[in-house]
Amino acid sequence: FVDVRTEKCMLIYAFFFLQYLDFAEFEDTLKTFLKECKIKGKPLSKSTCGSLRDPKSLKFQRDLLAAFDSGDQKVFFRLWEEHIPRPIRDGDSLAQKLEFYLHIHFAIYLLKHSAGRPDKEDLDERISYFKTFLETKGAALSQTTEFLPFYALPFVPNPMAHPSFKELFQDSWTSELKLKLEKFLALMFKASNTPKLLTLYKENGQSNKDVLQQLHQQLVEAERRSMTYLKRYNRIQADYHNLIGVTAELVDSLEATVSGKMITPEYLQSVCVRLFSNQMRQSLAHSVDFTRPGTASTMLRASLAPVKLKDVPLLPSLDYEKLKKDLILGSDRLKAFLLQALRWRLTTSHPGEQRETVLQAYISNDLLDCHSHSQRSVLQLLQSKSEVVRQYTARLINAFASLAEGRRYLAQSTKVLRMLEERLKEEDKDVITRENVLGALQKFSLRRPLQTAMIQDGLIFWLIDILKEPDCLSDYTLEYSVALLMNLCLRSAGKNMCAKVAGLVLKVLSDLLGHENHEIQPYVNGALYSILSIPSIREEARAMVRKRARGVSHHPSVPRSEAVSARTSQLEELLDGVLESDDDEDEDDEEDHDTMEADLDKDELIQPQLGELSGEKLLTTEYLGIMTNTGKARRRGTAGVQWGGPEPLRRPVTPGGHRTGYPA
């Protein structure tokens, strides 16, 4: 044994082992163990553990309590040492503290219970016994604040009068101590039925299970945060490059006007300084001469200097045949985890070759069964009875639709469009499912054939109907509904549809002009500007303006009149600037772009339990395929960036693309 603490620990566990052998009736092993302990100089006896289950233990408890009450110190501690195992007495903190107070009880017993002056010889003997205890076994508690004052007790001439020991001489203190003793004895004999070693094993096993479960949940949460941060980084990086590119073009234009006195250098300086990071603003404002031609645009373009990035590895190939089989025939929980994992592959992959390779693998293996004529297909999961499966299918389709190649894949047949329209009109339970279906349809509206199909299916009327009460919609639903309506209204067929309910369309859109969500304003203006090119709608709008103007003039004190007046003015401005003819039928197809939104992975419904696989680990463990991702995926060039300015939108856009500055 290395030290005293190690020795005590070893004795405690030796006792636990002895107790277990006796409990399990390993007689031969028990005898051998006792013999070896004796040889090692650490003698234990079978009676040590056997006494705890001895039928005479009740008599021992009665005798012990009787000695406590009568103040028979010698009998009490003889019974205590005989029947309370030494490992418990020396190693258990509860037993050590109780024994300390018991020594105090017997040391002051004569002072509390003598009618006159206590016998001096007997009192001195008790005090001496207590001092010996303090100097030997009781020394272990000398550093404990709770017991420190009692080390002075043997040296106080009249402890009954000392304020520090006043509590010891109250009857309540003795009663409480006896109650603690009874509880300790009851605990000892109750615990003896089950060996301590077995109890430790069971408790430790449960504890390990709880810790493992907790660590598993922390791992899931860490992976979720990691994906969120990665997407945020990718989005910020894309926003940065788009912003700097646009700004460089803008600064070139502004610098060209300096010599023509159309704009002041001070204004140019303020614009350029605002575009730099907060850390650079102050130094740039004082140290850079923005009146020199080319200064600002050169600095901006310099910030776009290519940075050498580490090669991003391609993700492992998957067994898509097995994947699709489990997506159709598996349990709802498995389907949900697979749909989630497949979506995460798209949303968390690095933009560029890695993401394009993932998407190309999905498309080449017809992951969503867009070309399948089978009655059971992955697309049918949109109609699943499981709310989670429906939602996760919609999320995956929305992720596909966020990428130009994904839209091209989904648009090859109107089957996907019809299923999404049906789900959109039927889904009234799950807001997130409807948001993702709507988001996918809005992105579909970038493609002219799908625009035509949506207009023919009467989707404009459905949109107008839900936009009557915009405050009942989530921000995502409101923004994407208005953006989808605008894209459909840019087509002549869409304008003609609006002409059938011109009054209602104008009322809804003009009310939205004053909505507190300013993100929708470009789409509201774009929709109004487009439909006002139709003479019948324009006349309806002029009549509405005149009617509202009369209403405001008749009731100037009405609180809403100021807001109504503002919206009326906006409508008048659009009427004054609208073109007589805005035919778009001869325009080229849309300029497609990729915009992966953070909302695609928000508010996940399912979390893996202990032992369940999810995400990339699920795919690479259960569905690993033959490596085919070796070729370079096709890389599309980025279309030239053009400054949009404050004018109404005249080409189809998505909210994500509009925010990041992609051309419409």
XYZ file of C-alpha atoms in Angstrom:
664
model
C 0.000 0.000 0.000
C 1.296 3.374 -1.016
C -0.216 5.564 1.695
C -2.894 5.659 4.377
C -5.635 6.749 1.973
C -4.768 3.949 -0.424
C -4.784 1.473 2.453
C -8.222 2.593 3.595
C -9.550 2.382 0.065
C -8.158 -1.118 -0.354
C -9.677 -2.215 2.954
C -13.084 -0.860 1.949
C -13.074 -2.724 -1.349
C -11.699 -5.840 0.323
C -14.659 -5.679 2.662
C -17.063 -5.172 -0.282
C -15.535 -8.196 -2.015
C -15.756 -10.241 1.172
C -19.387 -9.207 1.580
C -20.206 -10.252 -2.002
C -18.518 -13.663 -1.655
C -20.499 -14.307 1.493
C -23.738 -13.132 -0.140
C -23.208 -15.340 -3.223
C -22.149 -18.294 -1.021
C -18.712 -18.731 -2.594
C -17.533 -20.598 0.492
C -14.230 -21.972 -0.841
C -13.277 -18.688 -2.483
C -14.184 -16.850 0.723
C -11.933 -19.078 2.850
C -9.038 -18.634 0.421
C -9.521 -14.867 0.373
C -9.587 -14.597 4.183
C -6.462 -16.765 4.446
C -4.575 -14.643 1.920
C -5.618 -11.402 3.658
C -4.208 -12.790 6.905
C -0.916 -13.729 5.207
C -0.671 -10.215 3.714
C -1.064 -8.696 7.168
C -4.540 -7.303 6.426
C -6.698 -9.645 8.482
C -10.459 -9.721 7.808
C -12.959 -12.101 9.340
C -16.129 -13.606 7.977
C -17.909 -12.306 11.071
C -17.140 -8.785 9.851
C -19.651 -9.042 7.045
C -21.744 -11.808 8.515
C -22.644 -9.708 11.528
C -24.650 -7.412 9.319
C -27.084 -10.225 8.549
C -26.797 -11.919 11.933
C -30.219 -12.606 13.497
C -28.722 -11.188 16.696
C -28.204 -7.817 15.008
C -31.474 -6.520 16.457
C -30.196 -7.278 19.951
C -26.982 -5.417 19.099
C -28.953 -2.346 18.037
C -31.008 -2.403 21.244
C -27.856 -2.740 23.364
C -26.104 0.036 21.469
C -28.998 2.461 21.913
C -29.313 1.507 25.576
C -25.631 2.305 26.141
C -26.191 5.652 24.354
C -29.064 6.554 26.666
C -27.289 5.464 29.849
C -23.997 7.118 28.931
C -22.061 3.837 29.134
C -19.137 4.859 27.009
C -17.100 1.662 27.287
C -19.983 -0.681 26.367
C -21.095 1.562 23.492
C -17.745 1.778 21.721
C -17.005 -1.922 22.332
C -20.248 -2.825 20.520
C -19.556 -0.172 17.880
C -16.142 -1.577 17.011
C -17.325 -5.195 17.089
C -20.359 -4.815 14.839
C -19.619 -1.861 12.558
C -17.034 -3.046 9.954
C -13.709 -1.275 10.161
C -13.726 -0.249 6.471
C -17.045 1.508 7.093
C -15.788 3.180 10.285
C -12.547 4.344 8.671
C -13.685 5.077 5.134
C -17.303 6.242 5.247
C -17.612 10.006 5.851
C -21.078 9.652 7.383
C -19.816 7.085 9.895
C -16.765 9.233 10.742
C -18.860 12.344 11.448
C -21.383 10.375 13.494
C -18.634 8.790 15.588
C -17.148 12.244 16.298
C -20.457 13.535 17.677
C -20.912 10.328 19.684
C -17.580 10.968 21.415
C -18.757 14.501 22.248
C -21.997 13.043 23.643
C -20.176 10.729 26.039
C -17.553 13.371 26.975
C -20.195 15.819 28.295
C -22.708 13.216 29.469
C -21.913 13.674 33.194
C -22.110 17.473 32.905
C -25.642 17.207 31.457
C -27.100 14.450 33.601
C -25.525 14.814 37.092
C -27.839 16.233 39.780
C -25.000 17.975 41.586
C -21.322 18.223 40.792
C -20.225 15.292 38.595
C -17.639 12.840 39.873
C -14.317 14.504 39.041
C -12.411 11.246 38.440
C -15.099 9.870 36.095
C -15.336 13.236 34.265
C -11.565 13.478 33.848
C -11.517 9.925 32.442
C -14.158 10.829 29.834
C -12.375 14.030 28.885
C -9.087 12.144 28.578
C -10.736 9.510 26.363
C -12.110 12.290 24.156
C -8.667 13.981 23.936
C -7.104 10.688 22.887
C -9.757 10.310 20.174
C -9.045 13.842 18.920
C -5.324 13.183 18.721
C -5.685 9.849 16.897
C -8.699 8.876 14.841
C -10.459 12.219 15.193
C -7.484 14.134 13.779
C -8.772 13.437 10.254
C -11.551 16.015 10.754
C -9.377 18.728 12.269
C -9.371 20.687 8.998
C -13.165 20.646 8.756
C -14.866 23.909 9.740
C -17.847 22.037 11.196
C -15.736 20.241 13.819
C -12.876 22.692 14.428
C -14.419 24.415 17.534
C -14.821 21.067 19.317
C -11.062 20.521 19.460
C -10.997 23.191 22.214
C -13.710 21.468 24.257
C -11.371 19.383 26.517
C -9.501 22.570 27.534
C -12.495 24.742 28.486
C -12.984 24.794 32.290
C -16.765 25.248 32.164
C -18.075 24.292 28.695
C -21.711 24.636 29.834
C -21.216 28.409 30.180
C -19.241 28.823 26.961
C -21.333 30.277 24.081
C -19.641 28.030 21.479
C -20.881 24.864 23.233
C -24.260 26.087 24.454
C -26.135 24.026 21.847
C -24.513 20.756 23.027
C -26.234 20.961 26.395
C -29.759 21.253 25.005
C -32.005 18.180 25.010
C -32.834 18.719 21.322
C -29.175 18.180 20.361
C -29.102 14.778 22.091
C -32.425 13.765 20.485
C -31.195 14.705 17.029
C -27.953 12.773 17.532
C -29.859 9.658 18.627
C -32.089 9.953 15.552
C -29.007 10.129 13.326
C -27.618 7.026 15.035
C -30.869 5.099 14.489
C -30.975 6.111 10.804
C -27.358 5.050 10.342
C -28.014 1.621 11.871
C -31.181 1.175 9.788
C -29.262 2.098 6.653
C -26.482 -0.351 7.493
C -28.789 -3.309 7.995
C -30.988 -2.445 5.026
C -27.975 -2.157 2.728
C -26.570 -5.436 3.959
C -29.189 -7.413 2.049
C -27.527 -6.401 -1.222
C -23.722 -6.439 -1.327
C -22.186 -3.007 -1.794
C -20.071 -4.298 -4.694
C -23.215 -5.310 -6.576
C -24.841 -1.958 -5.813
C -21.800 -0.085 -7.136
C -21.841 -2.140 -10.328
C -25.532 -1.438 -10.974
C -25.259 2.268 -10.193
C -22.160 2.641 -12.334
C -23.799 0.843 -15.246
C -26.814 3.159 -15.153
C -24.557 6.172 -14.762
C -22.519 5.158 -17.817
C -25.705 4.764 -19.834
C -26.894 8.226 -18.824
C -23.515 9.772 -19.630
C -23.419 8.018 -23.007
C -26.913 9.269 -23.830
C -25.923 12.789 -22.829
C -22.731 12.681 -24.913
C -24.721 11.369 -27.880
C -27.139 14.293 -27.659
C -24.211 16.723 -27.404
C -22.649 15.164 -30.511
C -25.901 15.542 -32.471
C -26.208 19.153 -31.363
C -22.553 19.859 -32.262
C -23.048 18.385 -35.744
C -26.160 20.507 -36.225
C -24.317 23.674 -35.174
C -21.403 22.762 -37.435
C -23.715 22.481 -40.438
C -25.359 25.796 -39.577
C -22.016 27.586 -39.312
C -20.754 26.032 -42.550
C -23.829 27.201 -44.446
C -23.541 30.631 -42.859
C -19.885 30.837 -43.915
C -20.685 29.790 -47.489
C -23.518 32.311 -47.690
C -21.407 35.165 -46.316
C -18.566 34.316 -48.669
C -20.936 34.351 -51.668
C -22.529 37.616 -50.479
C -19.096 39.180 -50.082
C -17.958 38.368 -53.615
C -21.269 39.490 -55.120
C -21.221 42.742 -53.163
C -17.625 43.587 -54.037
C -18.205 42.808 -57.715
C -21.290 45.011 -57.897
C -19.587 47.768 -55.923
C -16.584 47.813 -58.225
C -18.868 48.349 -61.219
C -20.780 51.055 -59.361
C -17.630 52.875 -58.298
C -16.334 52.866 -61.883
C -19.559 54.548 -62.978
C -19.459 57.074 -60.183
C -15.816 57.983 -60.777
C -16.570 58.634 -64.428
C -19.055 61.330 -63.402
C -16.670 63.209 -61.096
C -15.221 65.289 -63.885
C -18.722 66.103 -65.104
C -19.657 67.481 -61.685
C -22.666 65.179 -61.503
C -21.585 63.920 -58.094
C -19.159 65.199 -55.454
C -16.002 63.372 -54.387
C -17.234 63.630 -50.777
C -20.318 61.619 -51.669
C -18.172 59.088 -53.568
C -15.901 58.819 -50.521
C -18.815 58.182 -48.162
C -20.252 55.481 -50.449
C -16.942 53.643 -50.769
C -16.044 53.886 -47.085
C -19.428 52.412 -46.115
C -18.697 49.366 -48.249
C -15.549 48.423 -46.347
C -15.458 46.545 -43.049
C -15.903 48.460 -39.809
C -12.225 47.981 -38.921
C -11.085 49.716 -42.149
C -13.525 52.640 -42.252
C -11.750 55.164 -40.076
C -8.282 54.636 -41.534
C -9.584 54.680 -45.122
C -11.554 57.868 -44.585
C -8.406 59.746 -43.544
C -5.640 58.079 -45.534
C -7.037 57.353 -49.015
C -7.535 60.024 -51.655
C -10.824 59.020 -53.273
C -10.656 61.923 -55.762
C -7.944 60.120 -57.763
C -9.509 58.163 -60.671
C -9.515 54.405 -60.209
C -8.541 54.449 -56.506
C -11.722 52.998 -55.046
C -12.443 50.460 -57.783
C -8.807 49.275 -57.726
C -8.992 48.672 -53.982
C -12.295 46.870 -54.294
C -11.040 44.621 -57.074
C -7.855 43.950 -55.116
C -9.990 42.538 -52.323
C -11.250 39.965 -54.831
C -7.747 38.633 -55.501
C -7.994 34.856 -55.699
C -7.133 33.051 -52.469
C -5.652 29.603 -52.720
C -8.061 27.276 -50.971
C -7.405 23.731 -49.921
C -8.840 21.107 -52.226
C -12.251 19.961 -51.050
C -12.563 16.163 -51.272
C -15.516 14.595 -53.065
C -18.056 12.825 -50.889
C -18.245 9.011 -51.126
C -20.593 7.451 -53.685
C -23.791 5.830 -52.466
C -25.836 2.749 -53.318
C -28.840 4.599 -54.751
C -30.781 1.445 -55.584
C -30.770 0.421 -51.911
C -31.461 3.999 -50.859
C -34.561 4.347 -53.012
C -35.803 0.927 -51.931
C -35.631 1.923 -48.250
C -37.166 5.317 -49.010
C -40.206 3.534 -50.427
C -40.441 0.418 -48.228
C -38.684 1.425 -44.995
C -40.295 2.591 -41.754
C -41.391 6.231 -41.510
C -38.545 6.984 -39.097
C -35.943 5.514 -41.463
C -37.465 7.421 -44.389
C -37.240 10.672 -42.422
C -33.588 10.101 -41.468
C -32.679 9.234 -45.075
C -34.466 12.289 -46.492
C -32.720 14.459 -43.901
C -29.287 12.971 -44.642
C -29.716 13.375 -48.418
C -30.767 17.001 -47.938
C -27.816 17.712 -45.656
C -25.501 16.359 -48.359
C -26.707 19.165 -50.609
C -27.037 21.990 -48.093
C -23.750 21.429 -46.230
C -21.500 20.518 -49.167
C -19.035 23.133 -50.383
C -20.328 25.244 -53.297
C -18.501 24.280 -56.446
C -17.234 20.871 -57.470
C -18.252 19.043 -54.280
C -21.878 20.228 -54.360
C -22.170 19.838 -58.129
C -20.894 16.253 -57.897
C -23.474 15.436 -55.213
C -26.275 16.935 -57.297
C -25.155 15.193 -60.489
C -25.134 11.851 -58.636
C -28.698 12.470 -57.410
C -29.875 13.401 -60.910
C -28.103 10.611 -62.795
C -29.614 8.065 -60.387
C -33.053 9.742 -60.597
C -33.181 9.964 -56.800
C -36.702 11.440 -56.712
C -38.056 9.057 -59.381
C -39.031 11.958 -61.643
C -38.749 9.652 -64.670
C -40.363 6.652 -63.006
C -43.828 5.480 -64.035
C -44.184 3.138 -61.064
C -47.142 3.596 -58.747
C -44.757 3.692 -55.770
C -42.020 6.286 -56.069
C -39.990 8.577 -53.853
C -42.084 11.546 -54.997
C -45.163 9.843 -53.541
C -43.702 10.538 -50.087
C -45.187 14.025 -50.475
C -48.547 12.338 -49.840
C -47.335 10.258 -46.868
C -49.548 9.956 -43.798
C -46.507 10.809 -41.687
C -46.194 14.550 -41.124
C -42.414 14.250 -40.693
C -41.965 12.331 -43.960
C -44.100 14.858 -45.880
C -42.133 17.767 -44.442
C -38.710 16.219 -45.088
C -39.686 15.321 -48.661
C -40.738 18.929 -49.253
C -37.464 20.156 -47.751
C -35.429 17.911 -50.076
C -37.368 19.051 -53.168
C -36.859 22.679 -52.105
C -33.119 22.007 -51.794
C -33.117 20.569 -55.338
C -35.024 23.618 -56.588
C -32.438 25.943 -55.023
C -29.894 24.831 -57.624
C -30.182 25.539 -61.346
C -29.376 21.947 -62.354
C -31.839 20.707 -59.753
C -34.609 22.864 -61.220
C -33.758 21.605 -64.680
C -34.073 18.011 -63.408
C -37.413 18.643 -61.680
C -38.820 20.620 -64.612
C -38.453 17.814 -67.179
C -41.994 16.757 -66.349
C -44.978 18.622 -64.925
C -45.571 15.669 -62.586
C -43.514 17.254 -59.816
C -45.224 20.608 -60.309
C -48.716 19.100 -60.077
C -47.842 17.195 -56.895
C -46.413 20.335 -55.280
C -49.478 22.404 -56.216
C -51.741 19.732 -54.745
C -49.691 19.571 -51.536
C -49.655 23.379 -51.268
C -53.450 23.622 -51.384
C -54.049 20.642 -49.079
C -51.376 21.194 -46.424
C -52.961 22.998 -43.506
C -51.302 21.262 -40.529
C -47.582 21.847 -40.985
C -46.396 25.400 -41.656
C -42.849 24.296 -42.532
C -44.089 21.773 -45.109
C -46.134 24.480 -46.818
C -43.189 26.905 -46.670
C -40.890 24.447 -48.431
C -43.489 23.512 -51.060
C -44.087 27.213 -51.703
C -40.335 27.875 -51.823
C -39.868 25.134 -54.420
C -42.735 26.474 -56.574
C -41.348 30.005 -56.352
C -37.993 28.761 -57.671
C -39.805 26.776 -60.366
C -41.279 30.092 -61.547
C -37.845 31.058 -62.888
C -38.481 28.606 -65.756
C -40.929 29.744 -68.424
C -42.629 26.396 -69.128
C -43.390 25.999 -65.428
C -44.600 29.605 -65.207
C -47.076 28.842 -67.991
C -48.294 25.684 -66.261
C -48.782 27.470 -62.909
C -50.716 30.288 -64.551
C -52.953 27.804 -66.357
C -53.532 25.918 -63.085
C -54.930 29.099 -61.496
C -52.164 29.473 -58.904
C -52.467 33.281 -59.128
C -55.981 33.111 -57.638
C -54.747 30.930 -54.752
C -51.927 33.377 -54.032
C -54.238 36.395 -54.064
C -56.584 34.575 -51.677
C -53.939 33.850 -48.999
C -52.397 37.337 -49.351
C -55.687 38.916 -48.247
C -54.537 38.327 -44.652
C -50.744 38.776 -44.720
C -50.444 39.076 -40.943
C -51.538 35.434 -40.622
C -48.558 34.249 -42.687
C -44.991 33.527 -41.636
C -42.319 35.865 -43.026
C -41.073 33.118 -45.356
C -44.571 32.341 -46.684
C -45.375 36.019 -47.200
C -42.126 36.823 -48.990
C -42.166 33.790 -51.266
C -45.907 34.155 -52.025
C -45.475 37.743 -53.179
C -42.305 36.881 -55.129
C -44.089 33.977 -56.857
C -47.054 36.207 -57.690
C -44.705 38.798 -59.213
C -42.928 36.201 -61.365
C -46.269 34.953 -62.711
C -47.514 38.503 -63.294
C -44.509 39.261 -65.495
C -46.032 37.007 -68.163
C -48.803 38.263 -70.435
C -50.920 35.246 -69.498
C -50.466 36.117 -65.834
C -51.487 39.734 -66.375
C -54.599 38.624 -68.215
C -55.468 36.321 -65.297
C -55.153 39.288 -62.933
C -57.386 41.366 -65.205
C -60.258 38.958 -64.419
C -60.165 40.037 -60.761
C -58.492 43.411 -61.194
C -60.167 45.103 -58.222
C -59.193 42.347 -55.804
C -55.614 42.090 -57.084
C -55.086 45.850 -56.845
C -56.539 45.999 -53.333
C -54.342 43.175 -52.075
C -51.156 44.542 -53.669
C -51.784 48.157 -52.658
C -52.424 47.048 -49.060
C -49.106 45.182 -49.136
C -47.341 48.421 -50.113
C -47.660 49.527 -46.501
C -46.795 46.202 -44.876
C -44.173 46.266 -42.113
C -42.128 43.528 -43.840
C -39.974 45.648 -46.145
C -38.431 42.579 -47.814
C -41.573 42.154 -49.906
C -41.632 45.696 -51.331
C -39.546 44.984 -54.496
C -41.904 42.135 -55.435
C -45.069 44.140 -54.703
C -43.763 47.018 -56.832
C -42.703 44.626 -59.580
C -46.116 42.931 -59.674
C -47.993 46.241 -59.737
C -45.719 47.750 -62.381
C -46.249 44.697 -64.563
C -50.042 44.350 -64.324
C -50.607 48.092 -64.713
C -49.446 47.742 -68.332
C -52.892 46.238 -69.000
C -55.287 49.142 -69.856
C -58.286 47.688 -67.977
C -56.233 47.198 -64.792
C -54.744 50.674 -65.161
C -58.186 52.244 -65.373
C -59.304 50.230 -62.325
C -56.247 51.514 -60.452
C -56.967 55.145 -61.367
C -60.514 54.753 -60.123
C -59.204 53.256 -56.871
C -56.767 56.162 -56.412
C -59.553 58.724 -56.921
C -61.838 56.887 -54.494
C -59.166 56.658 -51.810
C -58.214 60.300 -52.287
C -61.831 61.332 -51.693
C -62.023 59.123 -48.609
C -58.883 60.646 -47.092
C -60.047 64.202 -47.789
C -63.467 63.547 -46.201
C -61.970 61.925 -43.066
C -58.565 63.578 -42.463
C -58.697 62.843 -38.724
C -59.006 59.080 -39.154
C -55.742 57.466 -37.874
C -55.423 55.173 -40.902
C -55.746 58.062 -43.386
C -52.017 58.866 -43.352
C -51.065 55.253 -44.226
C -53.779 55.062 -46.890
C -52.559 58.345 -48.362
C -48.992 57.027 -48.512
C -50.040 53.838 -50.285
C -52.180 55.843 -52.698
C -49.188 58.059 -53.526
C -47.050 55.007 -54.235
C -49.732 53.620 -56.527
C -49.948 56.967 -58.359
C -46.185 56.975 -58.900
C -46.347 53.499 -60.428
C -49.238 54.594 -62.673
C -47.247 57.580 -63.907
C -44.173 55.493 -64.712
C -45.779 52.400 -66.226
C -45.248 51.531 -69.883
C -48.206 51.187 -72.214
C -46.852 47.912 -73.583
C -44.694 45.503 -71.617
C -44.927 42.371 -73.699
C -42.376 39.815 -72.541
C -43.160 36.864 -74.767
C -40.133 37.311 -77.004
C -37.580 37.470 -74.175
C -35.003 34.755 -73.713
C -35.261 32.162 -70.976
C -34.165 33.071 -67.453
C -30.580 33.414 -66.292
C -30.481 30.547 -63.793
C -28.450 30.732 -60.591
C -27.893 28.811 -57.351
C -29.106 30.071 -53.971
C -29.028 27.651 -51.022
C -31.039 29.054 -48.100
C -30.329 28.556 -44.398
C -34.076 28.014 -43.810
C -33.871 24.623 -45.495
C -32.437 23.073 -42.314
C -34.243 25.082 -39.639
C -36.319 23.486 -36.834
C -35.459 19.821 -37.434
C -38.267 17.539 -36.201
C -36.267 14.393 -35.467
C -33.159 13.690 -33.411
C -31.355 10.320 -33.332
C -31.657 8.215 -30.195
C -28.768 6.338 -28.631
C -27.385 3.897 -31.196
C -29.239 5.437 -34.163
C -27.283 6.678 -37.159
C -28.094 9.928 -38.916
C -26.696 12.328 -41.485
C -23.558 11.463 -43.429
C -22.719 8.671 -40.962
C -25.986 6.901 -41.839
C -25.314 7.193 -45.582
C -21.678 6.066 -45.497
C -22.300 3.239 -43.027
C -25.420 1.640 -44.522
C -25.493 2.850 -48.138
C -21.895 3.123 -49.312
C -21.625 2.430 -53.044
C -18.877 1.906 -55.601
C -16.744 5.030 -56.010
C -17.892 6.777 -59.163
C -17.350 10.419 -58.174
C -14.042 10.744 -59.966
C -14.855 12.977 -62.927
C -14.972 16.733 -62.792
C -18.497 18.069 -62.616
C -19.529 20.689 -65.119
C -18.770 24.173 -63.848
C -21.035 26.982 -64.972
C -19.695 30.465 -65.395
C -21.191 33.260 -63.354
C -23.339 35.652 -65.327
C -22.256 39.242 -65.459
C -23.498 41.296 -62.550
C -25.719 44.269 -63.285
C -26.847 47.004 -60.953
C -30.566 46.781 -60.276
C -31.164 50.196 -58.748
C -34.538 51.291 -57.384
C -36.590 50.483 -60.483
C -39.312 47.781 -60.363
C -38.216 44.234 -61.094
C -39.002 43.140 -64.656
C -37.499 39.655 -64.759
C -38.263 36.583 -62.613
C -36.267 36.346 -59.363
C -36.190 34.383 -56.129
C -35.948 36.161 -52.750
C -32.638 34.406 -52.062
C -31.193 35.408 -55.417
C -32.467 38.970 -55.109
C -30.840 39.390 -51.668
C -27.450 38.097 -52.825
C -27.397 40.384 -55.824
C -27.775 37.824 -58.606
C -29.028 39.308 -61.870
C -32.709 38.887 -62.614
